[in-house]
Amino acid sequence: MKKRLHITAVLTMLFGIAQAQNKAWSDAGTFETKGTVWNYNLGKGTGNAGDKFSSGEAIKTSVSSTATPGFLSYPSSGFAAVTTGANGGGGFKVEGKDATAKLVLEASNSNSANKFAVYDISKASAVTSLFFNVSFKSENEPTNGAVVFGLGNARGNNIFKNTTALTGADATGVFAGLRWEFSTNKSVFFSYRTLNNGSYGYKLINGNSFTKTGEHQVELYVNNATAVQKYTKGGKAYDLAPATFNIWVDGKLIATESGSAFPASGELAPEAPLNSFLFQGYHSKGSVPNALTLSLSNIQLNAIK
């Protein structure tokens, strides 16, 4: 009897974990042809690198895969890596367990970024959607710093695989980039990556989609194919032109005076599968040197057939 109750409890717990992992994106949009769904359980299958991966005097990296577990949970396919810049402080830690776990990135206080990257996800496609929950812990009131996101394809030793930070230089393999910038202002300035006068910078989208407090749900619908793609969300169909992407934050489609289709940065060839992404934090200042902190959870990437 006790054994039966124990089995029932375990099954209930596992079902609860699965529900927690999928509930966040039950209302997310879907493309016309569904393919592989890739979920990243941040609290399962870690290596023996300890509870925190901290910055040191030299650049440090830990890579996790099913073959070689590292600091991070190893993904079901591909590789997950954390890199800390030299003498920048901060680092990474995982809070919580199993599907409800969160990855906390403490931004460096220099231009040598602390970076989290996932690359070479299998069965990826040129048309994809990427979902994640994000929050910025503002207890220490960051007065400077930025978090940068990149999405694209890992080919060769490019930005997704190496220890280099995503900067204004051309970064082969990047389809698109986003930036959250912090200052003494209470706003979080949200921008997208674009080429301007021979170097890459960021064009402001707005200063009100994200806050320094609270958690936000982000949905990206991305088209690196050469034909228009269609996805449906909330019973409504949306057309996505080639080399563009849509951003949804907390259930709202983000748009500017130019519309809701944000252009790709132009660093990735059309039709290349979108199998990699990264987040990095740097230039952090505040009441403590590494005041800017990013928390990520519920990361999911959907490909099409």
PDB file of C-alpha atoms in Angstrom, residues 2-222:
ATOM      1  CA  LYS A   2       2.789   2.399   0.942  1.00  0.00           C
ATOM      2  CA  LYS A   3       4.641   1.517  -2.276  1.00  0.00           C
ATOM      3  CA  ARG A   4       1.517   2.269  -4.338  1.00  0.00           C
ATOM      4  CA  LEU A   5       1.072   5.627  -2.612  1.00  0.00           C
ATOM      5  CA  HIS A   6       4.730   6.444  -3.223  1.00  0.00           C
ATOM      6  CA  ILE A   7       4.416   5.677  -6.956  1.00  0.00           C
ATOM      7  CA  THR A   8       1.253   7.792  -7.165  1.00  0.00           C
ATOM      8  CA  ALA A   9       3.007  10.702  -5.462  1.00  0.00           C
ATOM      9  CA  VAL A  10       5.940  10.490  -7.843  1.00  0.00           C
ATOM     10  CA  LEU A  11       3.676  10.418 -10.908  1.00  0.00           C
ATOM     11  CA  THR A  12       1.718  13.384  -9.561  1.00  0.00           C
ATOM     12  CA  MET A  13       4.926  15.322  -9.019  1.00  0.00           C
ATOM     13  CA  LEU A  14       6.205  14.547 -12.530  1.00  0.00           C
ATOM     14  CA  PHE A  15       2.875  15.537 -14.051  1.00  0.00           C
ATOM     15  CA  GLY A  16       2.998  18.799 -12.092  1.00  0.00           C
ATOM     16  CA  ILE A  17       6.491  19.538 -13.393  1.00  0.00           C
ATOM     17  CA  ALA A  18       5.402  18.889 -16.984  1.00  0.00           C
ATOM     18  CA  GLN A  19       2.387  21.157 -16.498  1.00  0.00           C
ATOM     19  CA  ALA A  20       4.586  23.902 -15.033  1.00  0.00           C
ATOM     20  CA  GLN A  21       6.926  23.663 -18.000  1.00  0.00           C
ATOM     21  CA  ASN A  22       4.190  23.824 -20.653  1.00  0.00           C
ATOM     22  CA  LYS A  23       1.641  26.145 -19.021  1.00  0.00           C
ATOM     23  CA  ALA A  24       3.656  29.294 -19.716  1.00  0.00           C
ATOM     24  CA  TRP A  25       3.310  28.858 -23.492  1.00  0.00           C
ATOM     25  CA  SER A  26      -0.112  27.257 -23.809  1.00  0.00           C
ATOM     26  CA  ASP A  27      -1.401  30.479 -25.420  1.00  0.00           C
ATOM     27  CA  ALA A  28       1.634  31.032 -27.635  1.00  0.00           C
ATOM     28  CA  GLY A  29       1.266  31.298 -31.387  1.00  0.00           C
ATOM     29  CA  THR A  30       2.011  28.524 -33.865  1.00  0.00           C
ATOM     30  CA  PHE A  31       3.264  28.487 -37.444  1.00  0.00           C
ATOM     31  CA  GLU A  32       1.275  26.631 -40.101  1.00  0.00           C
ATOM     32  CA  THR A  33       3.573  23.596 -40.128  1.00  0.00           C
ATOM     33  CA  LYS A  34       4.654  22.374 -36.706  1.00  0.00           C
ATOM     34  CA  GLY A  35       8.018  20.730 -36.179  1.00  0.00           C
ATOM     35  CA  THR A  36      10.273  19.993 -33.251  1.00  0.00           C
ATOM     36  CA  VAL A  37       9.631  21.530 -29.832  1.00  0.00           C
ATOM     37  CA  TRP A  38      12.806  22.075 -27.782  1.00  0.00           C
ATOM     38  CA  ASN A  39      12.429  22.826 -24.054  1.00  0.00           C
ATOM     39  CA  TYR A  40      15.320  23.655 -21.757  1.00  0.00           C
ATOM     40  CA  ASN A  41      14.946  22.301 -18.218  1.00  0.00           C
ATOM     41  CA  LEU A  42      17.405  24.495 -16.313  1.00  0.00           C
ATOM     42  CA  GLY A  43      17.282  22.428 -13.143  1.00  0.00           C
ATOM     43  CA  LYS A  44      18.098  18.937 -14.395  1.00  0.00           C
ATOM     44  CA  GLY A  45      21.227  17.104 -15.484  1.00  0.00           C
ATOM     45  CA  THR A  46      23.902  19.505 -14.240  1.00  0.00           C
ATOM     46  CA  GLY A  47      27.561  18.633 -13.812  1.00  0.00           C
ATOM     47  CA  ASN A  48      29.825  18.997 -10.796  1.00  0.00           C
ATOM     48  CA  ALA A  49      30.880  22.639 -11.149  1.00  0.00           C
ATOM     49  CA  GLY A  50      29.164  23.819  -7.948  1.00  0.00           C
ATOM     50  CA  ASP A  51      26.202  26.085  -7.232  1.00  0.00           C
ATOM     51  CA  LYS A  52      27.707  29.203  -8.813  1.00  0.00           C
ATOM     52  CA  PHE A  53      29.965  29.945 -11.755  1.00  0.00           C
ATOM     53  CA  SER A  54      31.887  33.086 -10.790  1.00  0.00           C
ATOM     54  CA  SER A  55      34.138  35.480 -12.673  1.00  0.00           C
ATOM     55  CA  GLY A  56      37.900  35.376 -12.119  1.00  0.00           C
ATOM     56  CA  GLU A  57      41.109  36.973 -13.325  1.00  0.00           C
ATOM     57  CA  ALA A  58      40.888  35.220 -16.690  1.00  0.00           C
ATOM     58  CA  ILE A  59      38.020  34.324 -19.027  1.00  0.00           C
ATOM     59  CA  LYS A  60      36.286  31.137 -17.838  1.00  0.00           C
ATOM     60  CA  THR A  61      33.939  28.837 -19.744  1.00  0.00           C
ATOM     61  CA  SER A  62      31.861  25.777 -18.943  1.00  0.00           C
ATOM     62  CA  VAL A  63      30.094  23.831 -21.712  1.00  0.00           C
ATOM     63  CA  SER A  64      27.343  21.297 -21.055  1.00  0.00           C
ATOM     64  CA  SER A  65      26.029  18.552 -23.312  1.00  0.00           C
ATOM     65  CA  THR A  66      24.571  15.082 -22.855  1.00  0.00           C
ATOM     66  CA  ALA A  67      28.087  13.721 -23.404  1.00  0.00           C
ATOM     67  CA  THR A  68      29.896  16.128 -21.048  1.00  0.00           C
ATOM     68  CA  PRO A  69      27.841  17.783 -18.268  1.00  0.00           C
ATOM     69  CA  GLY A  70      29.174  21.135 -17.069  1.00  0.00           C
ATOM     70  CA  PHE A  71      27.878  23.864 -14.771  1.00  0.00           C
ATOM     71  CA  LEU A  72      24.589  24.252 -16.625  1.00  0.00           C
ATOM     72  CA  SER A  73      21.896  21.699 -17.155  1.00  0.00           C
ATOM     73  CA  TYR A  74      22.666  19.852 -20.368  1.00  0.00           C
ATOM     74  CA  PRO A  75      19.999  20.388 -23.052  1.00  0.00           C
ATOM     75  CA  SER A  76      18.190  17.556 -24.815  1.00  0.00           C
ATOM     76  CA  SER A  77      20.113  18.503 -27.961  1.00  0.00           C
ATOM     77  CA  GLY A  78      22.914  20.932 -28.634  1.00  0.00           C
ATOM     78  CA  PHE A  79      25.260  22.592 -26.157  1.00  0.00           C
ATOM     79  CA  ALA A  80      24.759  25.121 -23.357  1.00  0.00           C
ATOM     80  CA  ALA A  81      27.644  27.305 -22.221  1.00  0.00           C
ATOM     81  CA  VAL A  82      28.398  30.004 -19.684  1.00  0.00           C
ATOM     82  CA  THR A  83      31.366  32.358 -20.041  1.00  0.00           C
ATOM     83  CA  THR A  84      32.590  34.951 -17.560  1.00  0.00           C
ATOM     84  CA  GLY A  85      34.756  37.880 -18.607  1.00  0.00           C
ATOM     85  CA  ALA A  86      38.124  38.593 -17.023  1.00  0.00           C
ATOM     86  CA  ASN A  87      38.071  40.734 -13.861  1.00  0.00           C
ATOM     87  CA  GLY A  88      34.468  41.769 -14.418  1.00  0.00           C
ATOM     88  CA  GLY A  89      32.840  40.245 -11.360  1.00  0.00           C
ATOM     89  CA  GLY A  90      29.426  38.621 -11.328  1.00  0.00           C
ATOM     90  CA  GLY A  91      28.693  35.226 -12.824  1.00  0.00           C
ATOM     91  CA  PHE A  92      25.888  32.663 -12.964  1.00  0.00           C
ATOM     92  CA  LYS A  93      23.743  30.647 -10.586  1.00  0.00           C
ATOM     93  CA  VAL A  94      20.662  28.451 -10.855  1.00  0.00           C
ATOM     94  CA  GLU A  95      17.739  29.041  -8.511  1.00  0.00           C
ATOM     95  CA  GLY A  96      15.030  26.423  -7.976  1.00  0.00           C
ATOM     96  CA  LYS A  97      14.728  22.849  -9.185  1.00  0.00           C
ATOM     97  CA  ASP A  98      13.639  20.954 -12.287  1.00  0.00           C
ATOM     98  CA  ALA A  99      11.310  22.697 -14.759  1.00  0.00           C
ATOM     99  CA  THR A 100      10.689  25.683 -12.467  1.00  0.00           C
ATOM    100  CA  ALA A 101      14.404  26.522 -12.142  1.00  0.00           C
ATOM    101  CA  LYS A 102      15.752  29.890 -13.265  1.00  0.00           C
ATOM    102  CA  LEU A 103      19.161  30.872 -14.578  1.00  0.00           C
ATOM    103  CA  VAL A 104      20.479  34.060 -12.973  1.00  0.00           C
ATOM    104  CA  LEU A 105      23.079  36.035 -14.917  1.00  0.00           C
ATOM    105  CA  GLU A 106      24.971  38.691 -12.957  1.00  0.00           C
ATOM    106  CA  ALA A 107      26.352  41.170 -15.513  1.00  0.00           C
ATOM    107  CA  SER A 108      30.055  42.020 -15.475  1.00  0.00           C
ATOM    108  CA  ASN A 109      31.147  45.534 -14.535  1.00  0.00           C
ATOM    109  CA  SER A 110      33.446  45.822 -17.574  1.00  0.00           C
ATOM    110  CA  ASN A 111      33.157  45.479 -21.361  1.00  0.00           C
ATOM    111  CA  SER A 112      34.158  41.813 -21.033  1.00  0.00           C
ATOM    112  CA  ALA A 113      30.674  40.317 -20.908  1.00  0.00           C
ATOM    113  CA  ASN A 114      29.296  37.415 -18.901  1.00  0.00           C
ATOM    114  CA  LYS A 115      27.558  35.296 -21.550  1.00  0.00           C
ATOM    115  CA  PHE A 116      25.064  32.421 -21.655  1.00  0.00           C
ATOM    116  CA  ALA A 117      24.696  30.638 -25.001  1.00  0.00           C
ATOM    117  CA  VAL A 118      22.893  27.610 -26.403  1.00  0.00           C
ATOM    118  CA  TYR A 119      23.981  26.367 -29.824  1.00  0.00           C
ATOM    119  CA  ASP A 120      23.626  23.565 -32.366  1.00  0.00           C
ATOM    120  CA  ILE A 121      20.069  22.631 -31.388  1.00  0.00           C
ATOM    121  CA  SER A 122      19.100  19.735 -33.659  1.00  0.00           C
ATOM    122  CA  LYS A 123      16.204  19.703 -36.149  1.00  0.00           C
ATOM    123  CA  ALA A 124      16.156  23.513 -36.248  1.00  0.00           C
ATOM    124  CA  SER A 125      14.580  25.430 -39.115  1.00  0.00           C
ATOM    125  CA  ALA A 126      14.849  28.820 -40.819  1.00  0.00           C
ATOM    126  CA  VAL A 127      11.386  29.674 -39.491  1.00  0.00           C
ATOM    127  CA  THR A 128      11.112  29.416 -35.739  1.00  0.00           C
ATOM    128  CA  SER A 129       9.632  30.780 -32.542  1.00  0.00           C
ATOM    129  CA  LEU A 130      11.536  31.322 -29.310  1.00  0.00           C
ATOM    130  CA  PHE A 131       9.862  31.866 -25.949  1.00  0.00           C
ATOM    131  CA  PHE A 132      11.317  32.805 -22.551  1.00  0.00           C
ATOM    132  CA  ASN A 133      10.471  34.477 -19.262  1.00  0.00           C
ATOM    133  CA  VAL A 134      12.770  37.310 -18.231  1.00  0.00           C
ATOM    134  CA  SER A 135      13.119  39.553 -15.199  1.00  0.00           C
ATOM    135  CA  PHE A 136      15.689  42.056 -13.986  1.00  0.00           C
ATOM    136  CA  LYS A 137      16.371  42.041 -10.257  1.00  0.00           C
ATOM    137  CA  SER A 138      16.511  45.704  -9.302  1.00  0.00           C
ATOM    138  CA  GLU A 139      17.195  45.487  -5.564  1.00  0.00           C
ATOM    139  CA  ASN A 140      20.629  47.030  -6.148  1.00  0.00           C
ATOM    140  CA  GLU A 141      19.296  49.687  -8.584  1.00  0.00           C
ATOM    141  CA  PRO A 142      21.553  49.336 -11.647  1.00  0.00           C
ATOM    142  CA  THR A 143      22.545  52.802 -12.888  1.00  0.00           C
ATOM    143  CA  ASN A 144      24.354  51.553 -15.977  1.00  0.00           C
ATOM    144  CA  GLY A 145      24.719  48.401 -18.026  1.00  0.00           C
ATOM    145  CA  ALA A 146      23.107  46.386 -20.762  1.00  0.00           C
ATOM    146  CA  VAL A 147      21.775  42.922 -21.489  1.00  0.00           C
ATOM    147  CA  VAL A 148      22.118  41.805 -25.113  1.00  0.00           C
ATOM    148  CA  PHE A 149      20.312  38.918 -26.828  1.00  0.00           C
ATOM    149  CA  GLY A 150      21.285  37.295 -30.112  1.00  0.00           C
ATOM    150  CA  LEU A 151      19.585  34.648 -32.254  1.00  0.00           C
ATOM    151  CA  GLY A 152      21.054  32.867 -35.234  1.00  0.00           C
ATOM    152  CA  ASN A 153      23.074  29.927 -36.481  1.00  0.00           C
ATOM    153  CA  ALA A 154      26.254  28.407 -35.041  1.00  0.00           C
ATOM    154  CA  ARG A 155      28.624  27.733 -37.901  1.00  0.00           C
ATOM    155  CA  GLY A 156      32.346  27.434 -37.345  1.00  0.00           C
ATOM    156  CA  ASN A 157      33.782  29.127 -34.287  1.00  0.00           C
ATOM    157  CA  ASN A 158      31.335  32.016 -34.302  1.00  0.00           C
ATOM    158  CA  ILE A 159      29.772  34.252 -31.625  1.00  0.00           C
ATOM    159  CA  PHE A 160      27.501  31.507 -30.257  1.00  0.00           C
ATOM    160  CA  LYS A 161      30.351  29.033 -29.712  1.00  0.00           C
ATOM    161  CA  ASN A 162      33.270  31.214 -28.637  1.00  0.00           C
ATOM    162  CA  THR A 163      33.930  33.492 -25.655  1.00  0.00           C
ATOM    163  CA  THR A 164      33.638  36.749 -27.613  1.00  0.00           C
ATOM    164  CA  ALA A 165      30.981  39.288 -26.674  1.00  0.00           C
ATOM    165  CA  LEU A 166      28.417  40.438 -29.246  1.00  0.00           C
ATOM    166  CA  THR A 167      29.481  44.016 -30.022  1.00  0.00           C
ATOM    167  CA  GLY A 168      29.232  46.498 -32.885  1.00  0.00           C
ATOM    168  CA  ALA A 169      31.471  44.397 -35.114  1.00  0.00           C
ATOM    169  CA  ASP A 170      30.024  42.138 -37.806  1.00  0.00           C
ATOM    170  CA  ALA A 171      29.102  38.814 -36.164  1.00  0.00           C
ATOM    171  CA  THR A 172      28.690  36.076 -38.746  1.00  0.00           C
ATOM    172  CA  GLY A 173      25.708  33.869 -37.937  1.00  0.00           C
ATOM    173  CA  VAL A 174      23.544  36.428 -36.110  1.00  0.00           C
ATOM    174  CA  PHE A 175      20.022  36.808 -37.524  1.00  0.00           C
ATOM    175  CA  ALA A 176      18.818  39.413 -35.018  1.00  0.00           C
ATOM    176  CA  GLY A 177      19.787  41.072 -31.770  1.00  0.00           C
ATOM    177  CA  LEU A 178      17.941  42.823 -28.950  1.00  0.00           C
ATOM    178  CA  ARG A 179      19.235  45.020 -26.134  1.00  0.00           C
ATOM    179  CA  TRP A 180      17.885  46.070 -22.751  1.00  0.00           C
ATOM    180  CA  GLU A 181      19.745  49.144 -21.484  1.00  0.00           C
ATOM    181  CA  PHE A 182      19.783  50.511 -17.935  1.00  0.00           C
ATOM    182  CA  SER A 183      20.596  53.939 -16.512  1.00  0.00           C
ATOM    183  CA  THR A 184      19.586  56.176 -13.599  1.00  0.00           C
ATOM    184  CA  ASN A 185      16.258  56.496 -15.425  1.00  0.00           C
ATOM    185  CA  LYS A 186      13.582  54.095 -14.173  1.00  0.00           C
ATOM    186  CA  SER A 187      12.837  52.996 -17.735  1.00  0.00           C
ATOM    187  CA  VAL A 188      14.347  49.953 -19.435  1.00  0.00           C
ATOM    188  CA  PHE A 189      15.315  51.048 -22.951  1.00  0.00           C
ATOM    189  CA  PHE A 190      14.524  48.238 -25.393  1.00  0.00           C
ATOM    190  CA  SER A 191      16.219  48.218 -28.832  1.00  0.00           C
ATOM    191  CA  TYR A 192      16.979  45.991 -31.835  1.00  0.00           C
ATOM    192  CA  ARG A 193      20.276  45.431 -33.664  1.00  0.00           C
ATOM    193  CA  THR A 194      20.791  47.270 -36.951  1.00  0.00           C
ATOM    194  CA  LEU A 195      23.602  48.287 -39.296  1.00  0.00           C
ATOM    195  CA  ASN A 196      24.413  51.989 -39.296  1.00  0.00           C
ATOM    196  CA  ASN A 197      27.359  53.638 -41.074  1.00  0.00           C
ATOM    197  CA  GLY A 198      29.357  50.421 -41.305  1.00  0.00           C
ATOM    198  CA  SER A 199      28.953  49.200 -37.715  1.00  0.00           C
ATOM    199  CA  TYR A 200      26.178  47.560 -35.742  1.00  0.00           C
ATOM    200  CA  GLY A 201      24.251  49.487 -33.146  1.00  0.00           C
ATOM    201  CA  TYR A 202      20.773  49.375 -31.627  1.00  0.00           C
ATOM    202  CA  LYS A 203      17.691  51.330 -32.626  1.00  0.00           C
ATOM    203  CA  LEU A 204      15.254  52.172 -29.844  1.00  0.00           C
ATOM    204  CA  ILE A 205      11.916  50.357 -29.851  1.00  0.00           C
ATOM    205  CA  ASN A 206      10.531  51.850 -26.631  1.00  0.00           C
ATOM    206  CA  GLY A 207      11.159  52.415 -22.929  1.00  0.00           C
ATOM    207  CA  ASN A 208       7.970  50.945 -21.517  1.00  0.00           C
ATOM    208  CA  SER A 209       7.617  47.291 -22.618  1.00  0.00           C
ATOM    209  CA  PHE A 210       9.923  46.122 -19.827  1.00  0.00           C
ATOM    210  CA  THR A 211      10.298  47.208 -16.212  1.00  0.00           C
ATOM    211  CA  LYS A 212      13.099  46.879 -13.682  1.00  0.00           C
ATOM    212  CA  THR A 213      10.695  44.892 -11.490  1.00  0.00           C
ATOM    213  CA  GLY A 214       8.411  41.990 -12.329  1.00  0.00           C
ATOM    214  CA  GLU A 215       8.670  39.089 -14.759  1.00  0.00           C
ATOM    215  CA  HIS A 216       7.871  39.362 -18.463  1.00  0.00           C
ATOM    216  CA  GLN A 217       6.865  36.769 -21.029  1.00  0.00           C
ATOM    217  CA  VAL A 218       8.637  37.183 -24.368  1.00  0.00           C
ATOM    218  CA  GLU A 219       7.613  35.505 -27.631  1.00  0.00           C
ATOM    219  CA  LEU A 220       9.658  35.870 -30.821  1.00  0.00           C
ATOM    220  CA  TYR A 221       8.339  34.726 -34.215  1.00  0.00           C
ATOM    221  CA  VAL A 222      11.176  34.657 -36.716  1.00  0.00           C
TER     222      VAL A 222
END
